[in-house]
Short mmCIF file of C-alpha atoms in Angstrom, two decimals:
data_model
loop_
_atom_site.label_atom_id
_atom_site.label_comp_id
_atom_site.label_asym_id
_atom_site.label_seq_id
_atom_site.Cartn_x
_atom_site.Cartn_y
_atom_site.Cartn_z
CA UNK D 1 -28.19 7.32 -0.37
CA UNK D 2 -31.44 8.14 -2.36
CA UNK D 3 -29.66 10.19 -4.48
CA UNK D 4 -26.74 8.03 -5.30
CA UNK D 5 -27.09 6.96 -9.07
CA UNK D 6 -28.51 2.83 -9.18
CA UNK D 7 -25.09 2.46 -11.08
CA UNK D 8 -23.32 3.54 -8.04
CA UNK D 9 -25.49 2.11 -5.09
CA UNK D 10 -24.77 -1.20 -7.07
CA UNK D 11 -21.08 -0.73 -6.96
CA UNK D 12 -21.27 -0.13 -3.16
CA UNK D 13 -24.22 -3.12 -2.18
CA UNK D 14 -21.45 -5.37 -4.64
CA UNK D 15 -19.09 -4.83 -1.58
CA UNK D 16 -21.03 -6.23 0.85
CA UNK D 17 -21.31 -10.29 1.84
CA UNK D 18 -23.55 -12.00 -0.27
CA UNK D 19 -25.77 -13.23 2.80
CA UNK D 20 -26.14 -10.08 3.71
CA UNK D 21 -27.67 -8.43 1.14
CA UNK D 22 -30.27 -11.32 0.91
CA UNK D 23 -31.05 -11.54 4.42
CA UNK D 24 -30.46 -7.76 5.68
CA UNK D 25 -29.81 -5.20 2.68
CA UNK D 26 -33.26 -6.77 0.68
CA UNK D 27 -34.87 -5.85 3.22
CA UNK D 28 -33.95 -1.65 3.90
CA UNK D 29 -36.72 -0.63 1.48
CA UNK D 30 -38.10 -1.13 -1.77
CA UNK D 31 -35.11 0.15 -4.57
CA UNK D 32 -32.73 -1.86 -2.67
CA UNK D 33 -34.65 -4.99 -2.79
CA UNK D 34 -35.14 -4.68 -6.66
CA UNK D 35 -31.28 -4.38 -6.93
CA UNK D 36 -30.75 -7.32 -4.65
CA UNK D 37 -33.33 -9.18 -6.91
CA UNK D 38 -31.81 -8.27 -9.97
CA UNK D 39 -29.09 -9.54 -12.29
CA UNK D 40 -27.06 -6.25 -12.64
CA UNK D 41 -25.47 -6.78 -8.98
CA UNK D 42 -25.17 -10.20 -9.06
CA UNK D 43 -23.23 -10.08 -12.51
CA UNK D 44 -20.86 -7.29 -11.20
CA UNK D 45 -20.05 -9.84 -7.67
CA UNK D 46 -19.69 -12.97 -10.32
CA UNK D 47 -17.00 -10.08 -12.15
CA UNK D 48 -15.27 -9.30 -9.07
CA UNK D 49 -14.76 -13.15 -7.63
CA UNK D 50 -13.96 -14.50 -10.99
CA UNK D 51 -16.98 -16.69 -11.56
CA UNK D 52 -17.80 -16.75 -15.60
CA UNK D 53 -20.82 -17.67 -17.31
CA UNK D 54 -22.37 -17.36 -20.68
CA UNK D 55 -24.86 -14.19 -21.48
CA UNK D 56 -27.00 -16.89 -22.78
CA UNK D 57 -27.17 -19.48 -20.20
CA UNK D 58 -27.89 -16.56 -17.83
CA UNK D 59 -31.64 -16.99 -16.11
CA UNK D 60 -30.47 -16.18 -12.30
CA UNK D 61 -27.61 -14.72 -11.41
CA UNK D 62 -27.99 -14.51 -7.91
CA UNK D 63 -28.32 -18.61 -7.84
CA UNK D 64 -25.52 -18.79 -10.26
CA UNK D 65 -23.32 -16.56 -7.81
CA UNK D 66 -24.44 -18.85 -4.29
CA UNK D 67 -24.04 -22.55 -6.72
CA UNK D 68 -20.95 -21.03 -7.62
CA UNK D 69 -19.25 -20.25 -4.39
CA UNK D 70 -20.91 -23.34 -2.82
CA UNK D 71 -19.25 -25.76 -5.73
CA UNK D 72 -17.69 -29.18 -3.67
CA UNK D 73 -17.46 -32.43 -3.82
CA UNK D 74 -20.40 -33.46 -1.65
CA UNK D 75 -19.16 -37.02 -1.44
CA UNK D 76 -16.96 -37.34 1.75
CA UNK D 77 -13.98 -39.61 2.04
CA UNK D 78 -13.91 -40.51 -1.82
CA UNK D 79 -10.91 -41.96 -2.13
CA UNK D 80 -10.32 -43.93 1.58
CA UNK D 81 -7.79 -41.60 3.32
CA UNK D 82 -10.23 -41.82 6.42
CA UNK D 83 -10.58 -45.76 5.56
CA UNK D 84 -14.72 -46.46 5.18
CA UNK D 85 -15.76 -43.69 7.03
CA UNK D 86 -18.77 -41.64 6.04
CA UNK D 87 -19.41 -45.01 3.78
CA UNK D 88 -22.82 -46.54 5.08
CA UNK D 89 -24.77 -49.93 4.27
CA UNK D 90 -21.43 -51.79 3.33
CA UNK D 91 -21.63 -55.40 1.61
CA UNK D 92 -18.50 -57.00 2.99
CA UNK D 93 -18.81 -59.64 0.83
CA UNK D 94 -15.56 -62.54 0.45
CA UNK D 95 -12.66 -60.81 2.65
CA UNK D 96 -14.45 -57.02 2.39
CA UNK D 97 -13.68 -53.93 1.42
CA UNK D 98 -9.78 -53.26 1.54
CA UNK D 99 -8.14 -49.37 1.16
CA UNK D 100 -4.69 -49.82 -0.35
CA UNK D 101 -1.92 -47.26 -2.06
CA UNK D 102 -2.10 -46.84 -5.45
CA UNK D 103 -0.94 -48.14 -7.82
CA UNK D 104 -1.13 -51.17 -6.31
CA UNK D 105 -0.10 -54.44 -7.46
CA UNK D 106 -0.22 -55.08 -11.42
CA UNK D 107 -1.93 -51.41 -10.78
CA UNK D 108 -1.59 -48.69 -12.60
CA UNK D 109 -1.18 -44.81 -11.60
CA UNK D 110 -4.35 -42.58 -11.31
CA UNK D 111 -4.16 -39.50 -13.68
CA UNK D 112 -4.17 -37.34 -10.98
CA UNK D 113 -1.80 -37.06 -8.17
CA UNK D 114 -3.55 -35.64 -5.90
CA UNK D 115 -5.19 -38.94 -5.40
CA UNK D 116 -3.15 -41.80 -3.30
CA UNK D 117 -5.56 -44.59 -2.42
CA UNK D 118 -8.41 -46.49 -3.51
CA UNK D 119 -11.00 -48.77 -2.36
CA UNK D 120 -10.56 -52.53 -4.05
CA UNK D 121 -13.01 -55.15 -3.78
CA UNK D 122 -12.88 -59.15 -3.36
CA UNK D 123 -14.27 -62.74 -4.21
CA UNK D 124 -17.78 -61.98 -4.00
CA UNK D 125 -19.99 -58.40 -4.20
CA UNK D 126 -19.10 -55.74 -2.07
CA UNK D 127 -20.87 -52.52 -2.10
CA UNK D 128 -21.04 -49.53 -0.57
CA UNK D 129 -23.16 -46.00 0.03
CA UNK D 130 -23.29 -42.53 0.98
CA UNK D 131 -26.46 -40.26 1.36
CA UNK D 132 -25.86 -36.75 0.88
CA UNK D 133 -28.51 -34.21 2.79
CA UNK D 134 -29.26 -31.09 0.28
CA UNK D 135 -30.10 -29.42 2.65
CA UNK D 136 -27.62 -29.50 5.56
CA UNK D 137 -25.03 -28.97 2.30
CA UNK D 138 -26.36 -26.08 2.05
CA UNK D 139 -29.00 -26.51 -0.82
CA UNK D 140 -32.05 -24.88 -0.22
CA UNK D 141 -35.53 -26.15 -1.16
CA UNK D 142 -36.91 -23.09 -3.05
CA UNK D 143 -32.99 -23.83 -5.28
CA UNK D 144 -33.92 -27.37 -5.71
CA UNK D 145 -37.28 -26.93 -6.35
CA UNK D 146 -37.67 -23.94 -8.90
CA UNK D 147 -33.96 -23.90 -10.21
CA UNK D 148 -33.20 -27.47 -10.04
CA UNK D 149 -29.72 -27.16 -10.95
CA UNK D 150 -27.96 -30.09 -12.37
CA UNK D 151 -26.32 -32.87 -10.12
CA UNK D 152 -23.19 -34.40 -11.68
CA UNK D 153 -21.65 -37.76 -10.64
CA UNK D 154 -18.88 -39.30 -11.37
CA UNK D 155 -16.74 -42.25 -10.43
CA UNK D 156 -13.77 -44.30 -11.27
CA UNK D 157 -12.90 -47.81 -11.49
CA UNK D 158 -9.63 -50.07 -13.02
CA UNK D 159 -9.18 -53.48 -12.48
CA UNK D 160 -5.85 -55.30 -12.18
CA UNK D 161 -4.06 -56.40 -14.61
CA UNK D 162 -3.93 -60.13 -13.70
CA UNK D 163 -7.44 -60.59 -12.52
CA UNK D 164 -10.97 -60.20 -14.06
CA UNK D 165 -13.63 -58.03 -12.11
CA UNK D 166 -17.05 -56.56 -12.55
CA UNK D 167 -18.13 -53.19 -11.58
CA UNK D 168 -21.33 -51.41 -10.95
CA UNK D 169 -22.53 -47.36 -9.97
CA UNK D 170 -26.21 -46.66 -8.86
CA UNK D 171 -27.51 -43.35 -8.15
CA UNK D 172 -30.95 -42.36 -7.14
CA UNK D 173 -32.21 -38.89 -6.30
CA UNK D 174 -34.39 -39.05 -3.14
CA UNK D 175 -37.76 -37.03 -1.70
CA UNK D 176 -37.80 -36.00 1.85
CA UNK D 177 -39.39 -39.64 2.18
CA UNK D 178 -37.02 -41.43 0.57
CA UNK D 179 -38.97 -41.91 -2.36
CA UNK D 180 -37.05 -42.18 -5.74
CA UNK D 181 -37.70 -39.54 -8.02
CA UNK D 182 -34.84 -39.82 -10.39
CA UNK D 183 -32.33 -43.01 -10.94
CA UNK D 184 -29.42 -44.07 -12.96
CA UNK D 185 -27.62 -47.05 -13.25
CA UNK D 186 -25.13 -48.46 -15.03
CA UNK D 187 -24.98 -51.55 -16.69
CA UNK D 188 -22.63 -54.73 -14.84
CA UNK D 189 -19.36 -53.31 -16.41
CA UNK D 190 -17.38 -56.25 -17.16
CA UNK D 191 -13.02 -56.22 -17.12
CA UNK D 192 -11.47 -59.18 -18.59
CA UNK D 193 -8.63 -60.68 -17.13
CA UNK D 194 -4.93 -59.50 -18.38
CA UNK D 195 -6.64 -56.48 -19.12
CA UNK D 196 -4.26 -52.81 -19.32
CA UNK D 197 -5.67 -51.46 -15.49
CA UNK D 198 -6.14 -48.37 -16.45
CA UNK D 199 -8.43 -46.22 -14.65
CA UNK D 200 -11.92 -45.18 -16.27
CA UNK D 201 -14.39 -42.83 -15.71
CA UNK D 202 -17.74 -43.06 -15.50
CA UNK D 203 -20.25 -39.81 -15.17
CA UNK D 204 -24.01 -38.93 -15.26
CA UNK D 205 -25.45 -35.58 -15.14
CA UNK D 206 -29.09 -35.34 -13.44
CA UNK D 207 -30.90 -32.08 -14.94
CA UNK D 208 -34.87 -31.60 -15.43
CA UNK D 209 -35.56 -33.68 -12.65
CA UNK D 210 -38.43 -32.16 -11.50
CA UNK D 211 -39.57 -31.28 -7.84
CA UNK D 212 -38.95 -32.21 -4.54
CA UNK D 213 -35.41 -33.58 -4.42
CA UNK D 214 -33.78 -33.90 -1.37
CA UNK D 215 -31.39 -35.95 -1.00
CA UNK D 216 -28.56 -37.95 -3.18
CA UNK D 217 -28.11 -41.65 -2.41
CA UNK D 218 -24.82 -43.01 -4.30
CA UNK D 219 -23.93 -46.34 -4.12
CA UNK D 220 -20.90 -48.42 -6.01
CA UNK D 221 -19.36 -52.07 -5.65
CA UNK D 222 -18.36 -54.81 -7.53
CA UNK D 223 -16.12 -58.25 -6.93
CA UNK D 224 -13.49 -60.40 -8.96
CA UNK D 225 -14.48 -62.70 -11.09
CA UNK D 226 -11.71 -65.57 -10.59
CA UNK D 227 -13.25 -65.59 -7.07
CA UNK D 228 -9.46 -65.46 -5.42
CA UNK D 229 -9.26 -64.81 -1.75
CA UNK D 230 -8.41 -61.78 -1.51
CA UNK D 231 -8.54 -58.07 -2.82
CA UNK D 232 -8.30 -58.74 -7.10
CA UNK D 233 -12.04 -57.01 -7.42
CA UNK D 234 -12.32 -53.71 -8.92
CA UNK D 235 -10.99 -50.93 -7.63
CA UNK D 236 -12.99 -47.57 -6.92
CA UNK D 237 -11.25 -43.63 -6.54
CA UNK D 238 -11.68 -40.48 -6.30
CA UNK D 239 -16.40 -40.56 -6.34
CA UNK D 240 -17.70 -37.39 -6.63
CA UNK D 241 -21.67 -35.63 -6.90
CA UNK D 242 -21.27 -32.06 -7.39
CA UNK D 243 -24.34 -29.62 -7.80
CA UNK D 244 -23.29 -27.43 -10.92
CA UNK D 245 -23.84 -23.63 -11.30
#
């Protein structure tokens, strides 16, 4: 193997499982770990699986390639196929939280079809959370620390079309101890009543957020503002926090 041209022992160590050559290859002797620490390899893997990236934008590779394959929705149960579960410190306020098929009454279709329920609110505020572990996702502290890689969120809300509702997203970025070292939150989105009930989009991306993050706490809610019994509040799809390559 020593006197395999680098060119070549890349092409072979690009073959093997990406945990492996961190945890068992890196560690054979000292030429192997510079290739394992090293962009060429790591650009040659991102080749072979398809994972693209600007010559520019490149600082790590080997983070780009693990971010890459580890890319998910980290929000579970986003759109209520599994009802409220995973969803923690619920406000049941007025009749609750309610899961219903879209498009619902005086509803309209969401723009993708791969999503077939929602969450819809009632007469007074309803809210619910999630806390996502970086860690047991898979995120490890060195990443989150020295990398930081950005944290997108999005949501989406619509109101119906006969009914008036207010809607509200709040996202903090947590330290092992729960305290917050990053927040955003949106301003008390207001939807008239007779309004089209289309669905919107709301997104923030978290980037330069310093060290120490843990954990992502994402909470959403809102209520009607007719204060009907019932399920006219806003209506909430398809959440999502993704940490981005």
């Amino acid at each position: 193997m020593e006197s395999l041209p680098e060119a070549v022992l890349i092409r072979i160590l690009a073959s093997i499982p990406a945990v492996d050559l961190v945890l068992v290859c890196r560690l054979v002797c000292c030429q192997w770990k510079n290739l394992v620490d090293g962009a060429a390899l790591w650009i040659l893997k991102c080749q072979q699986e398809g994972l693209t990236r600007a010559e520019s934008d490149a600082e790590n590779w080997q983070n780009f390639y693990f971010l890459s394959k580890k890319r998910k929705n980290l929000i579970k149960n986003p759109c209520g196929e599994e009802d409220l579960e995973h969803w923690g410190e619920v406000e049941n306020g007025g009749d609750g939280w309610k899961i219903e098929e879209l498009p619902g009454d005086f509803g309209k279709e969401f723009p993708s079809e791969a999503v077939h329920k929602y969450f819809v609110t009632s007469y007074e505020w309803c809210r619910k959370a999630q806390v996502i572990d970086l860690r047991a996702e898979g995120y490890w502290e060195e990443l989150m620390d020295t990398t930081q890689p950005k944290i997108m969120v999005r949501d989406w809300y619509a109101g119906r079309s006969d009914a008036g509702c207010l809607y509200e997203l709040c996202v903090k970025l947590l330290s092992e101890n729960e305290d917050v070292l990053a927040e955003y939150k949106s301003e008390t989105v207001t939807i008239p009543q007779d309004n089209d009930a289309n669905w919107t989009e709301i997104s923030h991306t978290f980037s330069n957020y310093g060290p120490g993050v843990r954990f992502v706490h994402f909470e959403h809610g809102g209520q009607d503002t007719l204060f009907w019994k019932g399920w006219y509040g806003v209506r909430v799809t398809n959440s999502s926090v993704t940490v981005e390559p």
